[in-house]
Amino acid sequence: LRCGMRTTKCQLLVTSLCVMLLGLSIATMSTVTHYGLHFTLISNISLESNSYRAIHHAAFYFGICLSMTLILAALLSSAATVRESQCLTAMGFFCFALAFCGLLPAACWRYTHSTEVEDSMMDVYDLVYEEVRRNTSSFRRHELTVIHEVFLCCGKHSPFGDTANVEHKTCPPSLVHNAGQDCLQEIQGFLKKHMDFISTLLGVTIAFTVYGMILTSFLWFSIHFSSNLDRKGKYILR
């Protein structure tokens, strides 16, 4: 039993370190996604039908809460390993379980709504582009120009007529030679790489979270039975 407990404690320390690093990675990714220029640019566009704005804010707060839960689970598990405390071990298991309950729906949402983020961002670009094409207002034209500069693209293929005039007014001089290049494909390609990295991070975190739950539960039972064995045969006179 003591040998098994020692092995479990070593594995739990390594797992806790990895979980802490994953929690910091999720916090960093959430911050980059929330404050990154590519994402804030689309989120801040003032459209009533800007569905990306809600996803943008929800992803940030969810990521921060999840990272804090993972870091807390790692700290509690490390302290429980050093002190061999049943209470700390149970709290570490609870934090791992809480993180798992958040990670699983997030992973399911990612695979069942695999294109929702991409579609919402491309819809915003479509609406801005078509509004500039119809109205050519200075306000929307400035927003479209900034999008072209940030995503390094110029215009899109539109079924509603010639778009050369719009692209001439909104494409930066350095990108005029790329006129006709579909900006929607650039946005989709950029988001696909970003979301693939997030999916990988979620999968690795789920694996370590499940392993942490197994180790903390095994350590709890090991401490419990070891304590009972140490007391076996000892009597207290009253």
PDB file of C-alpha atoms in Angstrom:
ATOM      1  CA  LEU A   1       0.000   0.000   0.000  1.00  0.00           C
ATOM      2  CA  ARG A   2       2.808   2.400   0.879  1.00  0.00           C
ATOM      3  CA  CYS A   3       4.579   1.601  -2.391  1.00  0.00           C
ATOM      4  CA  GLY A   4       1.394   2.244  -4.367  1.00  0.00           C
ATOM      5  CA  MET A   5       0.829   5.497  -2.516  1.00  0.00           C
ATOM      6  CA  ARG A   6       4.368   6.659  -3.275  1.00  0.00           C
ATOM      7  CA  THR A   7       3.901   5.897  -6.992  1.00  0.00           C
ATOM      8  CA  THR A   8       0.559   7.689  -7.047  1.00  0.00           C
ATOM      9  CA  LYS A   9       2.015  10.753  -5.326  1.00  0.00           C
ATOM     10  CA  CYS A  10       4.822  11.027  -7.907  1.00  0.00           C
ATOM     11  CA  GLN A  11       2.378  10.718 -10.795  1.00  0.00           C
ATOM     12  CA  LEU A  12      -0.008  13.229  -9.222  1.00  0.00           C
ATOM     13  CA  LEU A  13       2.759  15.804  -8.777  1.00  0.00           C
ATOM     14  CA  VAL A  14       3.713  15.530 -12.451  1.00  0.00           C
ATOM     15  CA  THR A  15       0.042  15.647 -13.505  1.00  0.00           C
ATOM     16  CA  SER A  16      -0.571  18.698 -11.325  1.00  0.00           C
ATOM     17  CA  LEU A  17       2.343  20.499 -12.963  1.00  0.00           C
ATOM     18  CA  CYS A  18       1.012  19.697 -16.445  1.00  0.00           C
ATOM     19  CA  VAL A  19      -2.515  20.776 -15.467  1.00  0.00           C
ATOM     20  CA  MET A  20      -1.187  24.064 -14.121  1.00  0.00           C
ATOM     21  CA  LEU A  21       0.650  24.704 -17.382  1.00  0.00           C
ATOM     22  CA  LEU A  22      -2.502  23.842 -19.338  1.00  0.00           C
ATOM     23  CA  GLY A  23      -4.513  26.226 -17.165  1.00  0.00           C
ATOM     24  CA  LEU A  24      -2.034  29.015 -17.872  1.00  0.00           C
ATOM     25  CA  SER A  25      -2.151  28.156 -21.581  1.00  0.00           C
ATOM     26  CA  ILE A  26      -5.951  28.397 -21.622  1.00  0.00           C
ATOM     27  CA  ALA A  27      -5.810  31.743 -19.801  1.00  0.00           C
ATOM     28  CA  THR A  28      -3.256  33.031 -22.314  1.00  0.00           C
ATOM     29  CA  MET A  29      -5.277  31.781 -25.266  1.00  0.00           C
ATOM     30  CA  SER A  30      -8.459  33.346 -23.880  1.00  0.00           C
ATOM     31  CA  THR A  31      -6.698  36.690 -23.402  1.00  0.00           C
ATOM     32  CA  VAL A  32      -5.162  36.621 -26.880  1.00  0.00           C
ATOM     33  CA  THR A  33      -8.534  35.744 -28.407  1.00  0.00           C
ATOM     34  CA  HIS A  34     -10.321  38.476 -26.477  1.00  0.00           C
ATOM     35  CA  TYR A  35      -7.819  41.292 -27.013  1.00  0.00           C
ATOM     36  CA  GLY A  36      -6.283  40.208 -30.327  1.00  0.00           C
ATOM     37  CA  LEU A  37      -6.733  42.736 -33.130  1.00  0.00           C
ATOM     38  CA  HIS A  38      -8.290  40.250 -35.554  1.00  0.00           C
ATOM     39  CA  PHE A  39     -11.035  39.379 -33.061  1.00  0.00           C
ATOM     40  CA  THR A  40     -11.729  42.760 -31.445  1.00  0.00           C
ATOM     41  CA  LEU A  41     -12.001  44.355 -34.884  1.00  0.00           C
ATOM     42  CA  ILE A  42     -14.932  42.135 -35.858  1.00  0.00           C
ATOM     43  CA  SER A  43     -16.492  42.228 -32.390  1.00  0.00           C
ATOM     44  CA  ASN A  44     -16.493  46.037 -32.191  1.00  0.00           C
ATOM     45  CA  ILE A  45     -18.272  46.586 -35.494  1.00  0.00           C
ATOM     46  CA  SER A  46     -21.597  48.203 -34.631  1.00  0.00           C
ATOM     47  CA  LEU A  47     -24.165  45.955 -36.274  1.00  0.00           C
ATOM     48  CA  GLU A  48     -27.432  44.802 -34.751  1.00  0.00           C
ATOM     49  CA  SER A  49     -26.920  41.345 -36.242  1.00  0.00           C
ATOM     50  CA  ASN A  50     -23.329  40.965 -35.024  1.00  0.00           C
ATOM     51  CA  SER A  51     -23.704  37.465 -33.556  1.00  0.00           C
ATOM     52  CA  TYR A  52     -19.955  37.114 -33.105  1.00  0.00           C
ATOM     53  CA  ARG A  53     -19.901  39.662 -30.254  1.00  0.00           C
ATOM     54  CA  ALA A  54     -21.733  37.309 -27.857  1.00  0.00           C
ATOM     55  CA  ILE A  55     -19.419  34.403 -28.732  1.00  0.00           C
ATOM     56  CA  HIS A  56     -16.396  36.683 -28.306  1.00  0.00           C
ATOM     57  CA  HIS A  57     -17.253  37.690 -24.734  1.00  0.00           C
ATOM     58  CA  ALA A  58     -18.598  34.278 -23.649  1.00  0.00           C
ATOM     59  CA  ALA A  59     -15.418  32.498 -24.786  1.00  0.00           C
ATOM     60  CA  PHE A  60     -13.220  34.886 -22.785  1.00  0.00           C
ATOM     61  CA  TYR A  61     -15.090  34.562 -19.487  1.00  0.00           C
ATOM     62  CA  PHE A  62     -15.463  30.802 -19.874  1.00  0.00           C
ATOM     63  CA  GLY A  63     -11.751  30.395 -20.605  1.00  0.00           C
ATOM     64  CA  ILE A  64     -10.702  32.483 -17.591  1.00  0.00           C
ATOM     65  CA  CYS A  65     -13.013  30.585 -15.215  1.00  0.00           C
ATOM     66  CA  LEU A  66     -11.822  27.246 -16.603  1.00  0.00           C
ATOM     67  CA  SER A  67      -8.148  28.177 -16.253  1.00  0.00           C
ATOM     68  CA  MET A  68      -8.653  29.313 -12.646  1.00  0.00           C
ATOM     69  CA  THR A  69     -10.386  26.011 -11.823  1.00  0.00           C
ATOM     70  CA  LEU A  70      -7.549  23.991 -13.362  1.00  0.00           C
ATOM     71  CA  ILE A  71      -4.862  25.978 -11.540  1.00  0.00           C
ATOM     72  CA  LEU A  72      -6.748  25.580  -8.243  1.00  0.00           C
ATOM     73  CA  ALA A  73      -7.077  21.831  -8.835  1.00  0.00           C
ATOM     74  CA  ALA A  74      -3.345  21.577  -9.493  1.00  0.00           C
ATOM     75  CA  LEU A  75      -2.442  23.538  -6.358  1.00  0.00           C
ATOM     76  CA  LEU A  76      -4.791  21.549  -4.113  1.00  0.00           C
ATOM     77  CA  SER A  77      -3.570  18.233  -5.512  1.00  0.00           C
ATOM     78  CA  SER A  78       0.061  19.215  -4.980  1.00  0.00           C
ATOM     79  CA  ALA A  79      -0.621  20.270  -1.387  1.00  0.00           C
ATOM     80  CA  ALA A  80      -2.606  17.069  -0.764  1.00  0.00           C
ATOM     81  CA  THR A  81       0.274  15.000  -2.120  1.00  0.00           C
ATOM     82  CA  VAL A  82       2.833  16.635   0.159  1.00  0.00           C
ATOM     83  CA  ARG A  83       0.690  16.651   3.307  1.00  0.00           C
ATOM     84  CA  GLU A  84      -1.233  13.397   2.639  1.00  0.00           C
ATOM     85  CA  SER A  85      -4.456  15.165   3.566  1.00  0.00           C
ATOM     86  CA  GLN A  86      -7.764  13.517   2.793  1.00  0.00           C
ATOM     87  CA  CYS A  87      -9.579  16.860   2.882  1.00  0.00           C
ATOM     88  CA  LEU A  88      -7.231  18.499   0.357  1.00  0.00           C
ATOM     89  CA  THR A  89      -7.349  15.402  -1.839  1.00  0.00           C
ATOM     90  CA  ALA A  90     -11.152  15.498  -1.893  1.00  0.00           C
ATOM     91  CA  MET A  91     -11.090  19.226  -2.753  1.00  0.00           C
ATOM     92  CA  GLY A  92      -8.601  18.564  -5.554  1.00  0.00           C
ATOM     93  CA  PHE A  93     -10.842  15.827  -6.948  1.00  0.00           C
ATOM     94  CA  PHE A  94     -13.833  18.186  -6.803  1.00  0.00           C
ATOM     95  CA  CYS A  95     -11.946  20.872  -8.755  1.00  0.00           C
ATOM     96  CA  PHE A  96     -10.855  18.322 -11.368  1.00  0.00           C
ATOM     97  CA  ALA A  97     -14.462  17.138 -11.694  1.00  0.00           C
ATOM     98  CA  LEU A  98     -15.694  20.719 -11.974  1.00  0.00           C
ATOM     99  CA  ALA A  99     -13.164  21.447 -14.722  1.00  0.00           C
ATOM    100  CA  PHE A 100     -14.180  18.253 -16.529  1.00  0.00           C
ATOM    101  CA  CYS A 101     -17.840  19.323 -16.397  1.00  0.00           C
ATOM    102  CA  GLY A 102     -16.827  22.535 -18.146  1.00  0.00           C
ATOM    103  CA  LEU A 103     -14.403  21.009 -20.640  1.00  0.00           C
ATOM    104  CA  LEU A 104     -16.732  18.296 -21.924  1.00  0.00           C
ATOM    105  CA  PRO A 105     -19.565  20.642 -23.035  1.00  0.00           C
ATOM    106  CA  ALA A 106     -16.984  22.995 -24.560  1.00  0.00           C
ATOM    107  CA  ALA A 107     -15.481  20.165 -26.619  1.00  0.00           C
ATOM    108  CA  CYS A 108     -18.950  18.949 -27.656  1.00  0.00           C
ATOM    109  CA  TRP A 109     -19.951  22.477 -28.694  1.00  0.00           C
ATOM    110  CA  ARG A 110     -16.758  22.814 -30.724  1.00  0.00           C
ATOM    111  CA  TYR A 111     -17.509  19.675 -32.742  1.00  0.00           C
ATOM    112  CA  THR A 112     -21.278  20.135 -33.085  1.00  0.00           C
ATOM    113  CA  HIS A 113     -20.948  23.837 -34.015  1.00  0.00           C
ATOM    114  CA  SER A 114     -17.662  23.513 -35.854  1.00  0.00           C
ATOM    115  CA  THR A 115     -18.284  26.414 -38.255  1.00  0.00           C
ATOM    116  CA  GLU A 116     -20.394  28.752 -36.110  1.00  0.00           C
ATOM    117  CA  VAL A 117     -17.514  31.066 -35.170  1.00  0.00           C
ATOM    118  CA  GLU A 118     -16.253  31.232 -38.754  1.00  0.00           C
ATOM    119  CA  ASP A 119     -19.755  31.845 -40.111  1.00  0.00           C
ATOM    120  CA  SER A 120     -20.495  34.627 -37.623  1.00  0.00           C
ATOM    121  CA  MET A 121     -17.267  36.499 -38.474  1.00  0.00           C
ATOM    122  CA  MET A 122     -17.787  36.097 -42.216  1.00  0.00           C
ATOM    123  CA  ASP A 123     -21.383  37.302 -41.851  1.00  0.00           C
ATOM    124  CA  VAL A 124     -20.112  40.517 -40.243  1.00  0.00           C
ATOM    125  CA  TYR A 125     -17.694  41.053 -43.126  1.00  0.00           C
ATOM    126  CA  ASP A 126     -20.451  40.338 -45.650  1.00  0.00           C
ATOM    127  CA  LEU A 127     -22.801  42.880 -44.070  1.00  0.00           C
ATOM    128  CA  VAL A 128     -20.143  45.594 -43.906  1.00  0.00           C
ATOM    129  CA  TYR A 129     -19.012  44.930 -47.465  1.00  0.00           C
ATOM    130  CA  GLU A 130     -22.500  44.995 -48.946  1.00  0.00           C
ATOM    131  CA  GLU A 131     -23.403  48.131 -47.012  1.00  0.00           C
ATOM    132  CA  VAL A 132     -20.341  49.881 -48.409  1.00  0.00           C
ATOM    133  CA  ARG A 133     -21.174  48.633 -51.889  1.00  0.00           C
ATOM    134  CA  ARG A 134     -24.698  50.046 -51.697  1.00  0.00           C
ATOM    135  CA  ASN A 135     -24.068  53.213 -49.732  1.00  0.00           C
ATOM    136  CA  THR A 136     -20.296  53.882 -49.667  1.00  0.00           C
ATOM    137  CA  SER A 137     -20.631  55.723 -46.353  1.00  0.00           C
ATOM    138  CA  SER A 138     -17.349  56.984 -44.928  1.00  0.00           C
ATOM    139  CA  PHE A 139     -17.921  55.239 -41.579  1.00  0.00           C
ATOM    140  CA  ARG A 140     -18.437  51.748 -43.015  1.00  0.00           C
ATOM    141  CA  ARG A 141     -15.772  52.332 -45.646  1.00  0.00           C
ATOM    142  CA  HIS A 142     -13.243  53.005 -42.880  1.00  0.00           C
ATOM    143  CA  GLU A 143     -14.237  49.775 -41.064  1.00  0.00           C
ATOM    144  CA  LEU A 144     -13.902  47.761 -44.261  1.00  0.00           C
ATOM    145  CA  THR A 145     -10.507  49.304 -44.991  1.00  0.00           C
ATOM    146  CA  VAL A 146      -9.249  48.343 -41.523  1.00  0.00           C
ATOM    147  CA  ILE A 147     -10.480  44.755 -41.997  1.00  0.00           C
ATOM    148  CA  HIS A 148      -8.566  44.537 -45.277  1.00  0.00           C
ATOM    149  CA  GLU A 149      -5.418  45.867 -43.627  1.00  0.00           C
ATOM    150  CA  VAL A 150      -5.594  43.498 -40.648  1.00  0.00           C
ATOM    151  CA  PHE A 151      -6.433  40.323 -42.564  1.00  0.00           C
ATOM    152  CA  LEU A 152      -4.169  41.252 -45.510  1.00  0.00           C
ATOM    153  CA  CYS A 153      -6.860  40.643 -48.084  1.00  0.00           C
ATOM    154  CA  CYS A 154      -8.737  42.700 -50.622  1.00  0.00           C
ATOM    155  CA  GLY A 155     -12.406  42.357 -51.511  1.00  0.00           C
ATOM    156  CA  LYS A 156     -14.502  39.313 -52.300  1.00  0.00           C
ATOM    157  CA  HIS A 157     -16.416  37.716 -55.124  1.00  0.00           C
ATOM    158  CA  SER A 158     -19.942  39.140 -55.043  1.00  0.00           C
ATOM    159  CA  PRO A 159     -22.928  37.910 -57.082  1.00  0.00           C
ATOM    160  CA  PHE A 160     -24.544  41.373 -56.950  1.00  0.00           C
ATOM    161  CA  GLY A 161     -22.385  43.051 -59.531  1.00  0.00           C
ATOM    162  CA  ASP A 162     -19.000  44.609 -60.114  1.00  0.00           C
ATOM    163  CA  THR A 163     -16.971  45.149 -56.942  1.00  0.00           C
ATOM    164  CA  ALA A 164     -13.925  46.860 -58.420  1.00  0.00           C
ATOM    165  CA  ASN A 165     -15.114  50.277 -57.244  1.00  0.00           C
ATOM    166  CA  VAL A 166     -15.475  49.117 -53.622  1.00  0.00           C
ATOM    167  CA  GLU A 167     -12.115  47.399 -53.629  1.00  0.00           C
ATOM    168  CA  HIS A 168     -10.404  50.421 -55.138  1.00  0.00           C
ATOM    169  CA  LYS A 169     -11.686  52.623 -52.295  1.00  0.00           C
ATOM    170  CA  THR A 170     -11.155  50.224 -49.391  1.00  0.00           C
ATOM    171  CA  CYS A 171      -8.018  48.221 -50.239  1.00  0.00           C
ATOM    172  CA  PRO A 172      -4.651  49.525 -48.995  1.00  0.00           C
ATOM    173  CA  PRO A 173      -2.226  50.541 -51.761  1.00  0.00           C
ATOM    174  CA  SER A 174       0.045  47.616 -50.998  1.00  0.00           C
ATOM    175  CA  LEU A 175      -2.841  45.179 -51.609  1.00  0.00           C
ATOM    176  CA  VAL A 176      -4.408  46.721 -54.696  1.00  0.00           C
ATOM    177  CA  HIS A 177      -2.683  44.155 -56.907  1.00  0.00           C
ATOM    178  CA  ASN A 178      -4.544  41.450 -54.951  1.00  0.00           C
ATOM    179  CA  ALA A 179      -7.932  42.885 -55.854  1.00  0.00           C
ATOM    180  CA  GLY A 180     -10.476  40.127 -56.339  1.00  0.00           C
ATOM    181  CA  GLN A 181      -8.874  37.880 -53.733  1.00  0.00           C
ATOM    182  CA  ASP A 182     -11.685  36.504 -51.590  1.00  0.00           C
ATOM    183  CA  CYS A 183     -11.389  38.014 -48.111  1.00  0.00           C
ATOM    184  CA  LEU A 184     -13.861  35.454 -46.773  1.00  0.00           C
ATOM    185  CA  GLN A 185     -11.370  32.685 -47.491  1.00  0.00           C
ATOM    186  CA  GLU A 186      -8.652  34.581 -45.634  1.00  0.00           C
ATOM    187  CA  ILE A 187     -10.888  34.971 -42.563  1.00  0.00           C
ATOM    188  CA  GLN A 188     -11.927  31.332 -42.717  1.00  0.00           C
ATOM    189  CA  GLY A 189      -8.332  30.116 -43.056  1.00  0.00           C
ATOM    190  CA  PHE A 190      -7.142  32.255 -40.147  1.00  0.00           C
ATOM    191  CA  LEU A 191      -9.942  31.031 -37.881  1.00  0.00           C
ATOM    192  CA  LYS A 192      -9.492  27.393 -38.868  1.00  0.00           C
ATOM    193  CA  LYS A 193      -5.878  27.404 -37.641  1.00  0.00           C
ATOM    194  CA  HIS A 194      -6.892  29.151 -34.424  1.00  0.00           C
ATOM    195  CA  MET A 195      -9.804  26.812 -33.705  1.00  0.00           C
ATOM    196  CA  ASP A 196      -7.752  23.702 -34.503  1.00  0.00           C
ATOM    197  CA  PHE A 197      -5.222  24.763 -31.880  1.00  0.00           C
ATOM    198  CA  ILE A 198      -8.036  25.329 -29.352  1.00  0.00           C
ATOM    199  CA  SER A 199      -9.494  21.887 -30.114  1.00  0.00           C
ATOM    200  CA  THR A 200      -6.111  20.250 -29.508  1.00  0.00           C
ATOM    201  CA  LEU A 201      -5.683  22.171 -26.253  1.00  0.00           C
ATOM    202  CA  LEU A 202      -9.140  21.084 -25.073  1.00  0.00           C
ATOM    203  CA  GLY A 203      -8.459  17.439 -25.903  1.00  0.00           C
ATOM    204  CA  VAL A 204      -5.130  17.355 -24.039  1.00  0.00           C
ATOM    205  CA  THR A 205      -6.665  19.147 -21.042  1.00  0.00           C
ATOM    206  CA  ILE A 206      -9.562  16.690 -20.854  1.00  0.00           C
ATOM    207  CA  ALA A 207      -7.117  13.761 -20.836  1.00  0.00           C
ATOM    208  CA  PHE A 208      -5.044  15.232 -17.985  1.00  0.00           C
ATOM    209  CA  THR A 209      -8.190  16.208 -16.065  1.00  0.00           C
ATOM    210  CA  VAL A 210      -9.555  12.657 -16.186  1.00  0.00           C
ATOM    211  CA  TYR A 211      -6.172  11.271 -15.156  1.00  0.00           C
ATOM    212  CA  GLY A 212      -6.046  13.762 -12.276  1.00  0.00           C
ATOM    213  CA  MET A 213      -9.476  12.610 -11.099  1.00  0.00           C
ATOM    214  CA  ILE A 214      -8.313   8.982 -11.130  1.00  0.00           C
ATOM    215  CA  LEU A 215      -5.110   9.767  -9.221  1.00  0.00           C
ATOM    216  CA  THR A 216      -6.774  11.946  -6.569  1.00  0.00           C
ATOM    217  CA  SER A 217      -9.476   9.341  -5.917  1.00  0.00           C
ATOM    218  CA  PHE A 218      -6.868   6.575  -5.644  1.00  0.00           C
ATOM    219  CA  LEU A 219      -4.750   8.728  -3.321  1.00  0.00           C
ATOM    220  CA  TRP A 220      -7.777   9.446  -1.114  1.00  0.00           C
ATOM    221  CA  PHE A 221      -8.499   5.732  -0.667  1.00  0.00           C
ATOM    222  CA  SER A 222      -4.797   5.010  -0.122  1.00  0.00           C
ATOM    223  CA  ILE A 223      -4.553   7.600   2.636  1.00  0.00           C
ATOM    224  CA  HIS A 224      -7.783   6.336   4.197  1.00  0.00           C
ATOM    225  CA  PHE A 225      -6.768   2.673   4.291  1.00  0.00           C
ATOM    226  CA  SER A 226      -3.186   3.454   5.263  1.00  0.00           C
ATOM    227  CA  SER A 227      -4.441   5.462   8.222  1.00  0.00           C
ATOM    228  CA  ASN A 228      -6.667   2.585   9.299  1.00  0.00           C
ATOM    229  CA  LEU A 229      -3.773   0.117   9.062  1.00  0.00           C
ATOM    230  CA  ASP A 230      -1.551   2.358  11.173  1.00  0.00           C
ATOM    231  CA  ARG A 231      -4.177   2.416  13.924  1.00  0.00           C
ATOM    232  CA  LYS A 232      -4.862  -1.306  13.790  1.00  0.00           C
ATOM    233  CA  GLY A 233      -3.966  -3.016  17.100  1.00  0.00           C
ATOM    234  CA  LYS A 234      -3.676   0.238  19.057  1.00  0.00           C
ATOM    235  CA  TYR A 235      -6.051   0.837  21.931  1.00  0.00           C
ATOM    236  CA  ILE A 236      -6.834   3.872  24.023  1.00  0.00           C
ATOM    237  CA  LEU A 237      -7.633   3.499  27.709  1.00  0.00           C
ATOM    238  CA  ARG A 238     -10.564   5.617  28.838  1.00  0.00           C
TER     239      ARG A 238
END
